[in-house]
Amino acid sequence: MRDYEVVIGLEVHAQLKTKSKIFCSCSTQFGAGPNENTCPVCTGMPGMLPVLNARAVEYAVKMAMAVDCTVNRRSLFARKNYFYPDLPMGYQISQFELPVAEHGHIDIHTEQGVKRIGITRIHMENDAGKNIHSSSDNASYVDLNRAGVPLIEIVSEPDMRSAEEAVAYLKSLRAILVYLGICDGNLEEGSFRCDANVSIRPWGQQEFGTRAELKNMNSFRNIQRAIEYEVGRQIDLVEDGEQVVQETRLFDAAKGVTRSMRGKEEAHDYRYFPDPDLLPLIVEEEQMEAWRAELPELPVARCRRYQETLGLPAYDAEVLTAEKEVADYFEAGLATYNEPKKLSNWVMGEVMRELNDRGATLAACKVGPGELAKLVRLVDDGVISGNIAKGVFKELFETGGDPEAHVKAKGLVQISDTSAIEGLVDEVLAENPAEVERYKGGDKKLTGFFVGQVMKKSRGKANPALVNQLLARKMG
Ligand code: ADP
Ligand code: MG
Ligand code: ZN
């Protein structure tokens, strides 16, 4: 951008889908009444003792393996000290000097091709509670249900050079977490949260510029907007001869701007020290191999399989596997009608278009994968035209239902009866003598017009191939 290179490093906090919290047995279930899921441990009562949740370790290690990190056989928990009402212990238990995993990477697809983004470290920590500010009674409340929910923080190298790359990285990371089944990846509800560190430097300069850390973005779109705004702001500052200060800035989605929240603290401000209540975490080799064997097929492997085994183009394979639920849906459809490319066209076309238009996710689509597959088969068998099928899909989107029964009940079966279509063709030719003259004079483009008229008369049900044939025969 202009004379500057953009540098971005991302910190992602992913809430792990364990049943209980990371250091106590309280439930992590969302939606309980305020402070219902709490105990002396997660409310920081004096004398409480934390006990590490083995499932959280399993999830962290699986993520580490999925992004090619080195898993540290021995890691340590530390206390990160700060005061805030949602943190009753007065410190967060996190990993500092020795995280559970380091030195990984993921490959993202950019317009310039594949790019490798380094992952510096993955560490485990507990989430804080929630402060709720109520304007109706002018009071603030603290809900500690979330305090102690397990998180992994995934820290990237400052390897990204644009907001697009940052979003591509985040989407890949989210997909891996969801494929692993360890995080539900919901940005809006905060189970997948991203802080974006952004700086600029003149092209060719080796050292990084001073970074600002952006918070409070709850969608990919807002992450992109926040970074783009921040880059513009920093360039303006530097061009005006001023300096970027290291600070934490909050994104204001309504105004589309970032605003200074606080000066950026340094690690030493937190007075980290090893938590004396927790032993070092040791992950045995055997245990690690057992977890490795449990890893599911991940996006990259699934994408390769779609190309090599199903014969799909790279583009289709990438779009379909980018989100697990879409890939699962597509594959379930194959069980009913094993035509990968045809189903792929429908999933990437009609299904995704409808979801986009509605701003919905696949859960909203009541046309199940088997039903979609049947619909595609009806088109292939010549029972209905592609256009009618699109209409049926739209009609069934909210209700679901068997497409074959629907087509019968609504009388949508394609007219493939030559004499019926011939009658319609004759009518159209009789009603449009001027066009027929022009056609005979050499204006062959009018074919489209005639086909259109016949389709209209048949309310979309005439078999278009037959219509074309008959027209050619009558006017040829
Ligand atoms: P902190 O916890 O203080 O934010 P970390 O070192 O844990 O610091 O993480 C900082 C993040 O910022 C990393 O993702 C890193 O890649 C990124 N980063 C560091 N320096 C820069 C910079 N100059 N510009 C952009 N990103 C940076
Ligand atoms: Mg940070
Ligand atoms: Zn508890």
XYZ file of C-alpha atoms and ligand atoms in Angstrom:
505
model
C 0.000 0.000 0.000
C 1.525 3.281 -1.176
C 5.147 3.408 -0.006
C 4.749 1.086 2.940
C 4.725 -2.593 3.592
C 2.114 -3.900 6.020
C 3.167 -6.403 8.708
C 0.599 -8.413 10.646
C 0.908 -11.031 13.397
C -2.162 -12.618 14.959
C -3.027 -13.974 18.384
C -6.026 -16.280 18.400
C -7.833 -17.398 21.513
C -9.803 -20.580 20.903
C -12.226 -21.851 23.533
C -11.857 -25.595 23.869
C -15.022 -27.701 23.798
C -14.379 -29.635 26.984
C -17.265 -30.541 29.279
C -15.603 -29.087 32.346
C -13.320 -26.152 33.035
C -9.562 -26.284 32.828
C -8.727 -26.351 36.558
C -11.989 -27.476 38.203
C -14.965 -29.702 37.435
C -17.497 -26.919 36.815
C -19.496 -27.196 33.610
C -18.545 -25.103 30.579
C -22.140 -25.202 29.311
C -23.199 -21.917 27.735
C -26.488 -20.346 28.823
C -26.611 -21.173 32.541
C -27.868 -18.540 34.955
C -25.294 -16.015 36.234
C -22.564 -17.635 38.363
C -24.288 -21.034 38.330
C -21.238 -22.772 36.907
C -18.784 -21.768 39.593
C -16.921 -23.240 42.557
C -14.205 -22.129 45.010
C -11.497 -22.856 42.405
C -12.818 -20.790 39.512
C -13.956 -17.970 41.801
C -10.468 -17.746 43.289
C -11.262 -18.524 46.936
C -8.236 -18.591 49.239
C -6.720 -22.043 49.576
C -8.289 -23.486 46.471
C -6.161 -25.847 44.416
C -6.342 -26.169 40.635
C -6.303 -29.604 38.955
C -5.463 -29.705 35.267
C -8.142 -31.095 32.906
C -6.552 -33.887 30.840
C -8.997 -33.378 27.974
C -7.827 -29.793 27.569
C -4.267 -31.058 27.226
C -5.381 -33.596 24.624
C -7.077 -30.882 22.561
C -4.121 -28.515 22.779
C -1.711 -31.257 21.708
C -3.955 -32.328 18.832
C -4.081 -28.761 17.562
C -0.322 -28.547 17.890
C 0.082 -31.675 15.783
C -2.397 -30.453 13.164
C -0.302 -27.334 12.538
C 3.048 -29.125 12.647
C 4.246 -27.694 15.924
C 6.881 -29.318 18.067
C 5.098 -30.502 21.186
C 7.122 -29.797 24.283
C 7.273 -32.941 26.369
C 7.487 -30.700 29.402
C 5.716 -27.377 29.767
C 4.992 -25.012 32.641
C 2.079 -23.001 33.960
C 2.723 -19.467 35.159
C 0.728 -16.760 36.845
C 0.081 -13.670 34.769
C -0.792 -11.042 37.341
C -3.231 -8.250 36.722
C -6.335 -6.839 38.320
C -9.750 -6.781 36.718
C -13.175 -7.542 38.216
C -13.711 -10.539 35.921
C -10.504 -12.158 37.229
C -11.139 -13.069 40.867
C -7.797 -14.818 41.407
C -5.907 -11.667 40.495
C -3.925 -13.632 37.956
C -4.529 -15.730 34.893
C -2.939 -19.157 34.785
C -1.142 -19.294 31.462
C 1.976 -20.767 29.950
C 4.857 -18.353 29.560
C 8.453 -19.538 29.280
C 7.607 -23.072 28.225
C 4.383 -23.407 26.221
C 2.899 -26.757 25.308
C 3.949 -26.358 21.654
C 6.113 -24.194 19.368
C 7.407 -23.693 15.820
C 4.501 -24.760 13.624
C 3.037 -23.394 10.425
C 0.059 -23.494 8.112
C -0.087 -22.907 4.378
C -2.620 -20.418 3.096
C -3.756 -19.730 -0.453
C -3.265 -16.188 -1.692
C -3.532 -14.619 -5.114
C 0.223 -15.111 -5.488
C -0.037 -18.803 -4.647
C 0.597 -20.801 -1.513
C 2.199 -18.981 1.392
C 3.511 -20.465 4.612
C 2.627 -18.641 7.839
C 4.690 -19.480 10.904
C 3.102 -20.334 14.215
C 5.288 -19.171 17.045
C 3.628 -21.002 19.899
C 0.482 -22.552 21.287
C -0.156 -22.277 24.988
C -2.943 -23.204 27.376
C -4.663 -20.822 29.760
C -7.965 -20.127 31.482
C -10.589 -17.681 30.255
C -11.777 -14.801 32.445
C -15.369 -14.109 33.482
C -17.616 -11.436 32.061
C -18.420 -7.946 33.266
C -21.942 -6.900 32.447
C -22.767 -3.214 32.547
C -26.443 -2.560 32.932
C -27.801 0.836 31.981
C -31.275 0.100 33.340
C -30.145 0.075 36.974
C -26.832 1.817 36.421
C -24.848 -1.056 37.892
C -22.123 -3.462 36.844
C -22.306 -7.200 37.388
C -19.761 -9.972 37.194
C -20.656 -13.398 35.791
C -17.954 -15.989 36.437
C -19.460 -18.844 34.439
C -16.792 -18.347 31.791
C -13.954 -17.978 34.306
C -11.830 -21.096 33.997
C -13.075 -22.228 30.597
C -10.028 -23.655 28.792
C -8.412 -21.646 26.023
C -5.538 -22.216 23.728
C -3.755 -19.147 22.449
C -2.211 -19.600 19.023
C 0.406 -16.939 18.275
C 1.554 -16.416 14.697
C 4.821 -15.021 13.406
C 4.488 -11.526 11.905
C 4.300 -13.142 8.476
C 1.173 -11.666 6.968
C 1.396 -8.717 4.598
C -2.243 -7.732 4.032
C -5.671 -7.899 5.639
C -6.636 -10.541 3.042
C -3.753 -12.758 4.108
C -4.714 -12.314 7.745
C -8.281 -13.389 7.035
C -7.118 -16.351 4.914
C -4.882 -17.475 7.789
C -7.706 -17.144 10.311
C -10.135 -19.086 8.145
C -7.639 -21.928 7.764
C -6.940 -21.961 11.471
C -10.624 -21.959 12.320
C -11.303 -24.787 9.867
C -8.607 -26.933 11.492
C -10.048 -26.343 14.983
C -13.533 -27.261 13.778
C -12.332 -30.348 11.858
C -10.578 -31.487 15.031
C -13.844 -31.020 16.910
C -12.094 -29.107 19.701
C -13.614 -25.626 19.247
C -16.862 -24.486 17.703
C -15.137 -21.557 16.010
C -17.881 -19.028 16.596
C -16.529 -15.486 16.207
C -19.756 -13.775 17.170
C -20.144 -15.681 20.411
C -16.456 -15.317 21.152
C -15.336 -18.945 21.107
C -12.790 -17.909 18.433
C -11.267 -14.496 19.178
C -8.520 -12.721 17.342
C -6.170 -9.882 18.302
C -4.425 -8.387 15.299
C -0.978 -6.826 15.667
C -0.445 -4.358 12.874
C 2.547 -2.251 11.852
C 3.920 -0.652 8.718
C 7.460 -0.049 7.439
C 8.915 1.634 4.367
C 9.516 -0.886 1.581
C 12.955 -2.414 1.900
C 13.392 -1.638 5.602
C 14.510 -4.660 7.619
C 13.288 -3.725 11.111
C 9.616 -3.885 11.910
C 7.701 -0.740 12.713
C 5.949 -0.182 16.041
C 2.772 -2.237 16.259
C -0.697 -1.530 17.523
C -2.744 -4.436 18.832
C -6.367 -4.432 17.656
C -9.137 -6.061 19.636
C -12.914 -6.367 19.595
C -13.536 -7.722 16.097
C -16.279 -10.348 16.029
C -16.381 -11.342 12.362
C -13.915 -11.927 9.543
C -15.347 -8.882 7.834
C -14.652 -6.702 10.863
C -11.130 -8.076 11.213
C -10.487 -7.030 7.632
C -12.036 -3.595 8.170
C -10.130 -3.001 11.402
C -6.771 -3.861 9.830
C -7.425 -1.750 6.756
C -8.454 1.237 8.840
C -5.445 0.828 11.111
C -2.986 0.637 8.206
C -4.409 3.865 6.789
C -4.193 5.538 10.188
C -0.564 4.532 10.698
C 0.465 5.657 7.233
C -1.195 9.039 7.777
C 0.626 9.415 11.110
C 4.019 8.621 9.623
C 3.437 10.854 6.613
C 2.588 13.693 8.987
C 5.945 13.168 10.693
C 4.437 11.603 13.782
C 5.110 8.234 15.381
C 3.019 5.145 15.914
C 2.849 4.329 19.615
C 2.663 0.787 20.910
C -0.822 0.407 22.309
C -3.981 -1.663 22.399
C -6.779 -0.286 20.242
C -10.437 -1.244 20.133
C -12.329 -1.552 16.873
C -15.632 0.306 16.737
C -17.685 -1.608 14.176
C -20.410 1.034 13.912
C -17.933 3.780 13.012
C -15.373 1.564 11.288
C -12.460 3.046 13.276
C -9.959 1.864 15.883
C -9.587 3.781 19.140
C -6.858 3.778 21.735
C -7.812 1.700 24.775
C -4.601 1.519 26.773
C -0.854 1.684 26.410
C 0.566 -1.700 25.523
C 1.849 -3.546 28.562
C 5.119 -5.464 28.387
C 5.585 -9.008 29.631
C 7.458 -7.813 32.732
C 4.463 -5.705 33.754
C 2.640 -8.940 34.476
C 5.205 -10.244 36.970
C 4.995 -13.742 35.529
C 6.189 -16.518 37.809
C 5.687 -20.303 37.778
C 2.430 -21.311 39.454
C 3.461 -23.152 42.630
C 0.100 -24.983 42.736
C 0.636 -26.790 39.429
C 3.243 -29.373 38.540
C 5.036 -29.148 35.214
C 2.914 -30.675 32.465
C 4.565 -33.809 31.083
C 3.225 -35.326 27.860
C 4.452 -38.892 27.421
C 5.597 -40.048 24.001
C 3.153 -42.953 24.032
C 0.235 -40.716 24.874
C 1.217 -38.371 22.091
C 1.277 -41.152 19.538
C -2.128 -42.366 20.679
C -3.537 -38.871 20.135
C -1.815 -38.590 16.787
C -3.540 -41.793 15.676
C -6.900 -40.232 16.564
C -6.449 -37.153 14.370
C -9.280 -36.927 11.837
C -8.808 -36.116 8.164
C -7.861 -32.424 8.100
C -8.788 -29.815 5.463
C -5.610 -30.161 3.408
C -5.936 -33.959 3.168
C -9.623 -33.769 2.415
C -8.991 -31.212 -0.310
C -6.363 -33.483 -1.878
C -8.706 -36.480 -1.718
C -11.486 -34.548 -3.453
C -9.134 -33.891 -6.354
C -7.409 -37.248 -6.533
C -10.246 -39.610 -5.698
C -13.367 -37.685 -6.667
C -11.778 -35.979 -9.662
C -12.888 -32.476 -8.655
C -11.057 -29.371 -9.881
C -8.761 -27.753 -7.287
C -11.106 -24.784 -6.985
C -14.128 -26.941 -6.109
C -12.098 -29.015 -3.666
C -10.935 -25.911 -1.831
C -14.325 -24.271 -1.624
C -16.043 -27.446 -0.430
C -13.462 -28.345 2.224
C -12.980 -24.828 3.597
C -15.720 -25.519 6.133
C -16.270 -28.914 7.641
C -20.048 -28.703 7.634
C -20.098 -27.941 3.909
C -17.748 -30.837 3.123
C -19.805 -33.187 5.309
C -22.981 -32.090 3.545
C -21.458 -32.597 0.111
C -20.178 -36.058 0.985
C -23.480 -37.132 2.510
C -25.113 -36.182 -0.801
C -22.744 -38.456 -2.709
C -24.183 -41.415 -0.833
C -27.497 -40.786 -2.618
C -26.185 -39.738 -6.017
C -22.549 -40.388 -6.723
C -21.840 -37.581 -9.192
C -19.196 -35.421 -7.468
C -18.898 -32.654 -10.039
C -22.644 -32.248 -10.488
C -23.274 -32.143 -6.753
C -20.341 -29.818 -6.281
C -21.848 -27.388 -8.800
C -25.076 -27.377 -6.855
C -23.496 -26.971 -3.431
C -21.171 -24.199 -4.601
C -23.915 -22.623 -6.703
C -27.480 -22.785 -5.439
C -26.814 -23.805 -1.843
C -24.098 -21.254 -1.147
C -25.893 -18.511 -3.052
C -29.042 -19.037 -1.006
C -27.044 -19.074 2.249
C -25.227 -15.911 1.231
C -28.444 -14.123 0.302
C -29.917 -15.011 3.654
C -26.697 -14.461 5.592
C -27.331 -17.944 7.003
C -25.259 -21.025 7.720
C -25.905 -24.530 6.484
C -27.961 -25.317 9.583
C -30.706 -23.085 8.145
C -30.975 -25.147 4.960
C -33.712 -27.735 5.431
C -32.961 -29.379 2.097
C -30.818 -32.222 3.387
C -27.871 -33.599 1.405
C -29.881 -36.652 0.283
C -32.705 -34.418 -0.897
C -30.367 -32.159 -2.803
C -28.808 -35.206 -4.447
C -32.263 -36.468 -5.493
C -33.027 -33.078 -7.007
C -29.834 -33.171 -9.058
C -30.699 -36.672 -10.202
C -34.167 -35.531 -11.312
C -32.490 -33.013 -13.609
C -30.064 -35.585 -14.977
C -32.897 -38.011 -15.646
C -34.715 -35.352 -17.634
C -37.655 -35.305 -15.241
C -37.329 -31.568 -14.550
C -35.247 -28.818 -16.087
C -32.348 -27.197 -14.249
C -34.353 -23.998 -13.821
C -37.327 -25.780 -12.322
C -34.942 -27.587 -9.989
C -33.550 -24.277 -8.784
C -37.082 -23.143 -8.046
C -37.822 -26.351 -6.151
C -34.665 -25.904 -4.095
C -35.710 -22.374 -3.123
C -39.220 -23.529 -2.253
C -38.013 -26.381 -0.086
C -35.185 -24.413 1.548
C -37.109 -23.551 4.695
C -39.386 -26.559 4.920
C -37.422 -29.464 3.518
C -39.335 -32.365 2.003
C -38.891 -34.949 -0.701
C -38.165 -33.273 -4.054
C -39.684 -36.150 -6.050
C -42.985 -35.883 -4.204
C -42.901 -32.081 -4.485
C -42.318 -32.195 -8.239
C -45.236 -34.602 -8.680
C -47.596 -32.719 -6.398
C -46.901 -29.404 -8.140
C -47.049 -30.866 -11.633
C -43.552 -29.698 -12.471
C -42.525 -32.714 -14.488
C -40.772 -31.647 -17.641
C -42.702 -31.895 -20.882
C -40.755 -34.250 -23.104
C -43.707 -35.162 -25.220
C -42.880 -34.038 -28.777
C -46.433 -33.411 -29.908
C -47.220 -31.260 -26.859
C -44.161 -29.123 -27.453
C -44.792 -28.955 -31.174
C -48.152 -27.346 -30.469
C -46.457 -24.653 -28.369
C -43.801 -24.036 -31.015
C -46.481 -23.566 -33.656
C -48.340 -21.096 -31.478
C -45.200 -19.048 -30.909
C -44.321 -18.948 -34.590
C -47.870 -17.924 -35.504
C -47.885 -15.125 -32.916
C -44.564 -13.652 -34.065
C -44.608 -13.407 -37.882
C -42.219 -10.439 -38.000
C -39.550 -12.312 -36.021
C -40.034 -15.380 -38.211
C -39.357 -13.233 -41.305
C -36.203 -11.773 -39.776
C -35.042 -15.230 -38.770
C -35.544 -16.515 -42.289
C -33.672 -13.452 -43.553
C -30.625 -14.647 -41.626
C -30.990 -13.299 -38.069
C -30.229 -16.632 -36.388
C -29.797 -14.974 -32.987
C -33.578 -14.970 -32.727
C -33.461 -18.665 -31.804
C -33.022 -17.612 -28.168
C -36.137 -15.462 -28.393
C -38.254 -18.319 -29.767
C -36.964 -20.787 -27.187
C -37.715 -18.259 -24.470
C -41.299 -17.790 -25.683
C -41.934 -21.539 -25.797
C -40.471 -21.999 -22.309
C -42.709 -19.228 -21.053
C -45.804 -20.825 -22.513
C -44.883 -24.125 -20.908
C -44.227 -22.352 -17.596
C -40.651 -23.570 -17.733
C -41.559 -27.194 -18.136
C -40.723 -27.842 -21.800
C -37.572 -29.841 -22.331
C -35.257 -27.165 -23.784
C -33.297 -29.608 -25.927
C -36.517 -30.744 -27.595
C -37.662 -27.174 -28.109
C -34.435 -26.380 -29.906
C -34.736 -29.464 -32.079
C -38.289 -28.726 -33.117
C -37.563 -25.085 -33.875
C -34.628 -26.060 -36.059
C -36.743 -28.573 -37.910
C -39.657 -26.171 -38.520
C -37.611 -23.222 -39.683
C -34.508 -24.969 -40.991
P 1.900 -9.789 23.362
O 1.351 -10.933 24.129
O 2.559 -8.763 24.168
O 0.915 -9.185 22.434
P 3.417 -11.657 21.800
O 4.884 -11.627 21.548
O 2.802 -12.788 22.490
O 3.105 -10.292 22.468
O 2.667 -11.601 20.407
C 2.743 -10.560 19.611
C 2.132 -10.822 18.273
O 2.440 -9.672 17.524
C 2.692 -11.986 17.492
O 1.659 -12.558 16.712
C 3.716 -11.355 16.595
O 3.869 -12.027 15.370
C 3.147 -10.007 16.347
N 4.105 -8.945 16.156
C 5.218 -8.695 16.858
N 5.841 -7.611 16.402
C 5.076 -7.125 15.380
C 5.178 -5.987 14.513
N 6.176 -5.114 14.601
N 4.197 -5.821 13.609
C 3.177 -6.665 13.526
N 3.037 -7.736 14.301
C 3.961 -7.970 15.226
Mg -1.019 -9.620 22.560
Zn -15.184 -24.167 39.189
